[in-house]
C-alpha positions as semicolon CSV with decimal commas, in nm:
position;residue;x (nm);y (nm);z (nm)
1;M;12,430;11,625;11,348
2;A;12,211;11,361;11,177
3;S;12,354;11,018;11,107
4;T;12,481;10,967;10,754
5;L;12,470;10,588;10,750
6;Q;12,461;10,484;10,384
7;I;12,326;10,181;10,205
8;N;12,597;9,958;10,061
9;S;12,545;10,029;9,693
10;T;12,818;9,795;9,570
11;H;12,572;9,508;9,555
12;H;12,211;9,558;9,451
13;S;11,952;9,437;9,705
14;H;11,637;9,250;9,612
15;F;11,371;9,199;9,882
16;V;11,081;8,953;9,850
17;L;10,773;9,062;10,047
18;F;10,490;8,818;10,116
19;P;10,202;8,976;10,311
20;F;9,917;8,776;10,464
21;M;9,589;8,806;10,275
22;S;9,428;9,078;10,483
23;K;9,437;9,453;10,419
24;G;9,552;9,525;10,773
25;H;9,850;9,292;10,724
26;T;9,917;9,389;10,363
27;I;9,921;9,769;10,378
28;P;10,217;9,802;10,618
29;L;10,431;9,582;10,393
30;L;10,331;9,794;10,093
31;H;10,448;10,097;10,289
32;L;10,773;9,909;10,353
33;A;10,804;9,843;9,979
34;R;10,794;10,218;9,915
35;L;11,065;10,280;10,174
36;L;11,283;10,009;10,019
37;V;11,259;10,138;9,662
38;N;11,346;10,485;9,794
39;R;11,674;10,321;9,901
40;A;11,737;10,170;9,556
41;V;11,621;9,824;9,666
42;S;11,418;9,624;9,413
43;V;11,110;9,453;9,551
44;T;10,904;9,149;9,450
45;I;10,565;9,107;9,619
46;F;10,383;8,775;9,633
47;T;10,004;8,767;9,656
48;T;9,702;8,600;9,501
49;K;9,499;8,685;9,193
50;A;9,209;8,841;9,385
51;N;9,442;9,057;9,597
52;Q;9,664;9,171;9,310
53;P;9,447;9,467;9,191
54;F;9,453;9,620;9,540
55;I;9,831;9,597;9,560
56;S;9,888;9,719;9,204
57;H;9,676;10,029;9,251
58;F;9,825;10,102;9,592
59;L;10,173;10,104;9,440
60;K;10,084;10,275;9,112
61;T;10,301;10,579;9,192
62;A;10,613;10,372;9,263
63;P;10,896;10,425;9,011
64;E;10,853;10,201;8,708
65;G;11,044;9,875;8,724
66;T;11,118;9,889;9,097
67;I;10,838;9,662;9,222
68;S;10,720;9,337;9,066
69;I;10,409;9,144;9,168
70;I;10,379;8,766;9,139
71;T;10,037;8,604;9,186
72;L;9,997;8,254;9,325
73;P;9,680;8,042;9,309
74;F;9,485;8,051;9,634
75;P;9,365;7,706;9,751
76;S;9,008;7,616;9,657
77;G;8,767;7,374;9,821
78;I;8,846;7,487;10,177
79;N;8,564;7,404;10,420
80;N;8,312;7,690;10,461
81;I;8,526;7,937;10,265
82;P;8,342;8,045;9,947
83;L;8,522;8,026;9,615
84;G;8,686;8,358;9,534
85;V;8,734;8,463;9,896
86;E;9,109;8,525;9,918
87;S;9,126;8,780;10,199
88;T;9,011;8,773;10,560
89;D;8,834;9,104;10,491
90;T;8,580;8,915;10,278
91;L;8,532;8,609;10,499
92;P;8,163;8,547;10,584
93;S;8,271;8,536;10,950
94;I;8,600;8,597;11,127
95;S;8,543;8,260;11,298
96;L;8,665;8,106;10,971
97;F;9,007;8,264;11,013
98;P;9,184;7,944;11,137
99;Q;9,078;7,744;10,829
100;F;9,175;8,030;10,602
101;A;9,518;8,077;10,763
102;V;9,606;7,707;10,763
103;A;9,499;7,676;10,398
104;T;9,772;7,918;10,287
105;K;10,029;7,640;10,339
106;L;9,893;7,479;10,021
107;M;10,050;7,770;9,831
108;Q;10,403;7,661;9,926
109;P;10,488;7,459;9,610
110;Y;10,383;7,750;9,386
111;F;10,581;7,995;9,600
112;E;10,896;7,785;9,574
113;Q;10,856;7,737;9,201
114;S;10,837;8,115;9,154
115;L;11,120;8,174;9,402
116;N;11,340;7,942;9,198
117;D;11,288;8,166;8,894
118;L;11,398;8,481;9,076
119;S;11,759;8,591;9,082
120;N;11,970;8,750;9,354
121;V;11,709;8,753;9,630
122;T;11,861;8,924;9,935
123;C;11,595;8,824;10,188
124;I;11,231;8,728;10,232
125;V;11,002;8,934;10,454
126;S;10,685;8,737;10,516
127;D;10,393;8,770;10,752
128;G;10,413;8,577;11,078
129;F;10,099;8,383;10,980
130;L;10,285;8,246;10,674
131;S;10,518;8,034;10,889
132;W;10,576;7,782;10,612
133;T;10,776;8,042;10,417
134;L;11,067;7,978;10,658
135;E;11,104;7,626;10,519
136;S;11,103;7,769;10,167
137;A;11,361;8,034;10,259
138;N;11,587;7,772;10,413
139;K;11,571;7,559;10,097
140;F;11,708;7,852;9,898
141;R;11,943;7,964;10,177
142;I;11,775;8,305;10,190
143;P;11,736;8,490;10,523
144;R;11,371;8,518;10,629
145;L;11,241;8,805;10,839
146;T;10,901;8,782;11,004
147;F;10,654;9,067;10,998
148;Y;10,409;9,094;11,286
149;G;10,181;9,398;11,282
150;M;10,189;9,429;11,660
151;S;10,331;9,684;11,901
152;G;10,632;9,609;12,117
153;H;10,405;9,659;12,417
154;A;10,151;9,396;12,307
155;S;10,428;9,154;12,206
156;A;10,614;9,191;12,536
157;V;10,306;9,170;12,758
158;S;10,164;8,870;12,565
159;Y;10,496;8,688;12,588
160;N;10,531;8,761;12,960
161;V;10,175;8,650;13,032
162;G;10,227;8,331;12,830
163;V;10,562;8,218;12,973
164;N;10,442;8,288;13,328
165;R;10,107;8,114;13,266
166;L;9,926;8,405;13,428
167;L;9,591;8,307;13,281
168;S;9,599;7,949;13,411
169;G;9,499;8,049;13,766
170;P;9,159;8,081;13,939
171;E;9,105;8,450;13,865
172;S;8,775;8,554;13,709
173;N;8,762;8,690;13,355
174;D;8,773;9,053;13,471
175;E;9,000;9,023;13,774
176;L;9,320;9,225;13,737
177;I;9,644;9,027;13,720
178;T;9,986;9,190;13,771
179;V;10,237;9,123;13,494
180;P;10,583;9,020;13,629
181;G;10,861;9,245;13,504
182;F;10,606;9,521;13,438
183;L;10,455;9,553;13,783
184;W;10,256;9,866;13,699
185;I;10,073;9,677;13,422
186;K;9,764;9,478;13,508
187;V;9,565;9,269;13,262
188;T;9,257;9,049;13,274
189;R;9,168;8,724;13,104
190;N;8,928;8,928;12,890
191;D;9,223;9,120;12,743
192;F;9,295;8,805;12,539
193;D;9,097;8,612;12,279
194;E;9,042;8,239;12,277
195;P;9,235;8,015;12,299
196;F;9,489;8,237;12,478
197;N;9,249;8,326;12,759
198;M;9,182;7,960;12,838
199;R;9,338;7,810;13,150
200;D;9,481;7,531;12,935
201;P;9,488;7,662;12,577
202;S;9,468;7,395;12,309
203;G;9,312;7,316;11,974
204;P;9,393;7,357;11,604
205;Y;9,424;7,737;11,620
206;M;9,660;7,715;11,917
207;D;9,870;7,464;11,720
208;F;9,880;7,711;11,430
209;V;9,992;7,995;11,659
210;V;10,264;7,780;11,819
211;E;10,388;7,677;11,473
212;S;10,400;8,043;11,368
213;G;10,589;8,135;11,685
214;I;10,849;7,863;11,637
215;A;10,904;7,971;11,277
216;S;10,951;8,331;11,389
217;E;11,204;8,229;11,655
218;N;11,405;8,049;11,390
219;S;11,393;8,334;11,140
220;Y;11,670;8,589;11,093
221;G;11,477;8,876;11,250
222;I;11,141;9,038;11,315
223;I;11,027;9,355;11,137
224;M;10,828;9,572;11,378
225;N;10,602;9,856;11,271
226;S;10,696;10,086;11,557
227;F;10,971;10,320;11,670
228;Y;11,214;10,279;11,955
229;E;11,149;10,605;12,140
230;M;10,781;10,524;12,199
231;E;10,827;10,181;12,355
232;S;11,195;10,139;12,435
233;L;11,125;9,955;12,761
234;F;10,922;9,684;12,589
235;L;11,155;9,655;12,291
236;D;11,457;9,619;12,520
237;Y;11,270;9,346;12,707
238;L;11,198;9,156;12,385
239;N;11,561;9,191;12,278
240;N;11,677;9,044;12,609
241;V;11,436;8,752;12,649
242;K;11,337;8,651;12,296
243;K;11,491;8,574;11,964
244;P;11,537;8,679;11,692
245;K;11,625;9,049;11,693
246;P;11,339;9,300;11,649
247;W;11,402;9,569;11,387
248;C;11,185;9,879;11,443
249;V;11,140;10,056;11,110
250;G;10,813;10,245;11,161
251;P;10,567;10,398;11,171
252;L;10,552;10,263;10,817
253;C;10,239;10,466;10,738
254;L;10,456;10,778;10,733
255;S;10,583;10,663;10,394
256;E;10,238;10,767;10,266
257;F;10,169;11,086;10,455
258;D;10,291;11,318;10,182
259;S;10,098;11,143;9,907
260;V;9,783;11,013;10,072
261;I;9,556;11,074;9,774
262;D;9,744;10,822;9,561
263;S;9,825;10,575;9,835
264;V;9,514;10,359;9,868
265;V;9,331;10,149;9,615
266;K;8,999;10,286;9,503
267;T;8,730;10,161;9,276
268;E;8,543;10,442;9,100
269;S;8,264;10,426;9,359
270;V;8,510;10,445;9,647
271;T;8,687;10,740;9,486
272;E;8,355;10,923;9,466
273;S;8,279;10,845;9,828
274;K;8,622;10,961;9,936
275;S;8,576;11,290;9,754
276;K;8,241;11,342;9,921
277;V;8,394;11,276;10,264
278;I;8,674;11,527;10,211
279;E;8,432;11,779;10,065
280;W;8,209;11,737;10,372
281;L;8,510;11,774;10,605
282;D;8,617;12,087;10,416
283;E;8,272;12,236;10,479
284;K;8,299;12,163;10,851
285;Q;8,645;12,315;10,865
286;A;8,522;12,629;10,692
287;K;8,259;12,667;10,965
288;G;8,516;12,608;11,239
289;S;8,347;12,281;11,337
290;S;8,531;11,989;11,494
291;V;8,471;11,633;11,366
292;L;8,487;11,290;11,532
293;Y;8,601;11,002;11,310
294;V;8,450;10,660;11,390
295;A;8,582;10,331;11,249
296;F;8,607;9,981;11,391
297;G;8,813;9,810;11,120
298;S;8,705;9,563;10,856
299;Q;8,662;9,254;11,072
300;A;8,477;9,360;11,387
301;E;8,137;9,194;11,425
302;I;7,907;9,428;11,616
303;S;7,565;9,316;11,741
304;G;7,240;9,488;11,646
305;P;7,175;9,620;12,001
306;Q;7,530;9,757;12,018
307;M;7,487;9,929;11,681
308;E;7,170;10,090;11,814
309;A;7,358;10,213;12,121
310;I;7,641;10,354;11,906
311;S;7,387;10,534;11,687
312;A;7,208;10,681;11,988
313;G;7,536;10,784;12,154
314;L;7,656;10,965;11,842
315;E;7,319;11,137;11,800
316;E;7,298;11,249;12,163
317;S;7,659;11,368;12,175
318;E;7,570;11,646;11,929
319;V;7,918;11,628;11,773
320;N;7,988;11,621;11,400
321;F;8,103;11,275;11,294
322;V;8,213;11,056;11,006
323;W;8,127;10,689;11,069
324;V;8,283;10,433;10,837
325;I;8,092;10,106;10,831
326;R;8,242;9,812;10,647
327;K;7,974;9,553;10,725
328;C;7,617;9,672;10,708
329;E;7,408;9,412;10,889
330;A;7,231;9,702;11,061
331;D;7,136;9,904;10,753
332;V;6,798;10,010;10,897
333;I;6,959;10,141;11,216
334;I;7,222;10,333;11,021
335;S;6,975;10,475;10,771
336;E;6,752;10,603;11,052
337;L;7,053;10,765;11,222
338;G;7,140;10,943;10,898
339;K;6,791;11,086;10,875
340;R;6,793;11,206;11,236
341;V;7,133;11,378;11,242
342;G;7,119;11,524;10,892
343;D;7,430;11,715;10,787
344;R;7,588;11,677;11,133
345;G;7,694;11,322;11,048
346;M;7,828;11,141;10,744
347;I;7,799;10,764;10,713
348;V;8,031;10,587;10,468
349;R;7,983;10,225;10,366
350;E;8,292;10,178;10,149
351;W;8,664;10,150;10,201
352;V;8,816;10,492;10,267
353;N;9,164;10,637;10,287
354;Q;9,181;10,654;10,667
355;I;9,511;10,844;10,666
356;E;9,359;11,118;10,452
357;I;9,062;11,154;10,686
358;L;9,273;11,158;11,002
359;K;9,505;11,418;10,849
360;H;9,216;11,655;10,780
361;K;9,237;11,963;11,001
362;S;8,873;11,934;11,110
363;V;8,920;11,585;11,263
364;N;8,998;11,610;11,634
365;G;8,905;11,268;11,768
366;F;8,895;10,903;11,663
367;I;8,676;10,627;11,806
368;S;8,891;10,327;11,721
369;H;8,904;9,952;11,773
370;C;9,277;10,004;11,837
371;G;9,410;9,787;11,561
372;W;9,781;9,869;11,556
373;N;9,770;10,028;11,210
374;S;9,492;10,262;11,323
375;V;9,678;10,355;11,641
376;L;9,989;10,446;11,443
377;E;9,793;10,641;11,184
378;S;9,620;10,836;11,461
379;I;9,955;10,910;11,627
380;C;10,108;11,029;11,300
381;A;9,805;11,250;11,229
382;E;9,820;11,372;11,592
383;V;9,457;11,281;11,665
384;P;9,361;11,147;12,012
385;I;9,181;10,815;12,041
386;L;8,867;10,699;12,219
387;A;8,965;10,334;12,256
388;W;8,708;10,061;12,199
389;P;8,894;9,731;12,143
390;M;8,708;9,447;11,975
391;M;8,937;9,146;11,920
392;A;9,291;9,003;11,888
393;E;9,555;9,215;12,067
394;Q;9,338;9,528;12,050
395;P;9,263;9,531;12,428
396;L;9,638;9,541;12,494
397;N;9,678;9,821;12,239
398;A;9,398;10,008;12,415
399;R;9,582;9,975;12,745
400;M;9,894;10,113;12,581
401;V;9,704;10,406;12,428
402;V;9,536;10,504;12,755
403;E;9,772;10,387;13,031
404;E;10,123;10,394;12,877
405;I;10,155;10,670;12,618
406;K;9,836;10,848;12,733
407;I;9,716;10,962;12,390
408;G;9,352;10,879;12,446
409;L;9,061;10,779;12,666
410;R;8,860;10,460;12,689
411;V;8,491;10,399;12,624
412;E;8,281;10,322;12,930
413;M;8,159;9,963;12,947
414;C;7,838;9,933;13,146
415;D;7,970;9,645;13,363
416;G;8,336;9,749;13,379
417;S;8,446;9,452;13,167
418;V;8,694;9,478;12,883
419;R;8,432;9,311;12,665
420;G;8,121;9,470;12,812
421;F;7,831;9,645;12,645
422;V;7,863;10,019;12,581
423;K;7,542;10,208;12,651
424;A;7,442;10,518;12,461
425;D;7,476;10,752;12,759
426;G;7,820;10,613;12,846
427;L;7,937;10,660;12,488
428;K;7,795;11,012;12,480
429;K;7,983;11,101;12,799
430;T;8,321;10,974;12,678
431;I;8,278;11,136;12,335
432;K;8,210;11,472;12,500
433;E;8,514;11,429;12,726
434;L;8,742;11,341;12,432
435;M;8,623;11,626;12,213
436;E;8,564;11,899;12,472
437;G;8,686;11,794;12,817
438;E;9,012;11,845;13,007
439;K;9,117;11,481;12,967
440;G;9,066;11,514;12,593
441;K;9,285;11,826;12,588
442;E;9,559;11,643;12,776
443;A;9,541;11,349;12,532
444;R;9,551;11,591;12,238
445;K;9,863;11,758;12,375
446;R;10,030;11,424;12,438
447;V;9,951;11,280;12,093
448;R;10,115;11,585;11,934
449;E;10,432;11,505;12,126
450;V;10,427;11,136;12,032
451;G;10,343;11,223;11,671
452;A;10,642;11,456;11,652
453;A;10,865;11,181;11,790
454;A;10,731;10,939;11,528
455;K;10,813;11,178;11,246
456;A;11,162;11,232;11,389
457;A;11,222;10,855;11,400
458;M;11,137;10,822;11,030
459;A;11,323;11,131;10,914
460;D;11,678;11,111;10,777
461;G;11,905;11,018;11,066
462;G;11,615;10,909;11,292
463;S;11,611;10,577;11,476
464;S;11,381;10,395;11,232
465;W;11,561;10,546;10,931
466;R;11,893;10,417;11,062
467;T;11,751;10,077;11,153
468;L;11,616;10,011;10,804
469;N;11,950;10,107;10,650
470;E;12,132;9,880;10,894
471;L;11,894;9,594;10,815
472;I;11,946;9,627;10,439
473;N;12,324;9,629;10,481
474;E;12,323;9,336;10,723
475;V;12,106;9,099;10,519
476;Q;12,299;9,198;10,210
477;S;12,620;9,092;10,385
478;V;12,466;8,768;10,513
479;R;12,340;8,676;10,166
480;M;12,682;8,745;10,010
481;N;12,852;8,522;10,268
482;C;12,602;8,243;10,201
483;G;12,693;8,258;9,835
484;K;13,062;8,210;9,916
485;E;13,008;7,890;10,117
């Protein structure tokens, strides 16, 4: 029989959510907002003026009066960051991320002024990159929970590698290193970005990461966008060796799966593009044709030669494909590909509703950078992945996808390196294997099993459903006790 754990309705809960200014960080917390209001929790979201339209439109179907949005001024005059750029998605280069992230601390006085005007705040859920919000929460004696959009696997492996200083030795960048405590897992220095892959990591960005980590350790808990059944081993490890407690309440994207058309912000041009994509997919489905979805996220910087190789690999694979391109430095290459493949391929240059595309019955494969949101969306849509990690913790996510939960394959790098070049013929071969081969069939079967487990975790009585209810009740109790002191 399903659990009937109830929310304590005697005292009304009010959650403050403060996402980092990046769509990949923001969207999961907007999904969380929907789950909270479904439990009669009121929500206040903090953001900036430029990010407010995205959030407002995303949440336009939420019940009236349940979610409020407060905009704060984003710092101006930051070195190399153009005026009006208030999201990492619009940075001229991802190399400017450290300056952007550190600059958010200048928002603290405005955040605290607004927080002072709010009443009966139960807790603050803020992104791990907004470490300074812990100080603000402590001033108001409000519990702060950290949100990190990472898997338990990536968190556990990164922590283990760090505390054991596994990357400080003489190994080459691509030499496999065994992870203590997870002896079947092997990583390389190239599975980590700078400064983490340095033998003696240091510098301003490392200082920022350490500061964020310390703030998280001193917060009340960590919200994790995952579910226990998929990575219990890694979550148990984190619970035993780290603080604070991780609360698995995902996959959060499942809050949108029944209303995907209304769930993502669209300008008029994006809405038109989305309709054309779905119309094109409908045509392929009617013909019994299978489609490969290709997307590398909004921040990956892909070289011209690599774009040429991707184009050639897609053309030579002879599969139908939708390729979403967010940054079009290679417009000539892409335009020529469009002419050569004709109706077999569709190239989209705007933001799309990825969930809607992955859910389409014609889509049977996903070439992905393995950002955690994309991995979860692929799992929930039961679509296998061809993993091509680009940055951040994506190489670790790719290892999880291929080696741990076995829901996908990996692209073939020409030199065997995690960060190697992918040639057209290698891409063609792995695409064909994913879409038509035995390994692809095995991954497709496995992703259906994991997808079903994800849905069960989020359903009434499931592990993530229970965890969110427990979290609401617990922070409600903590806040009430603080008020009595």
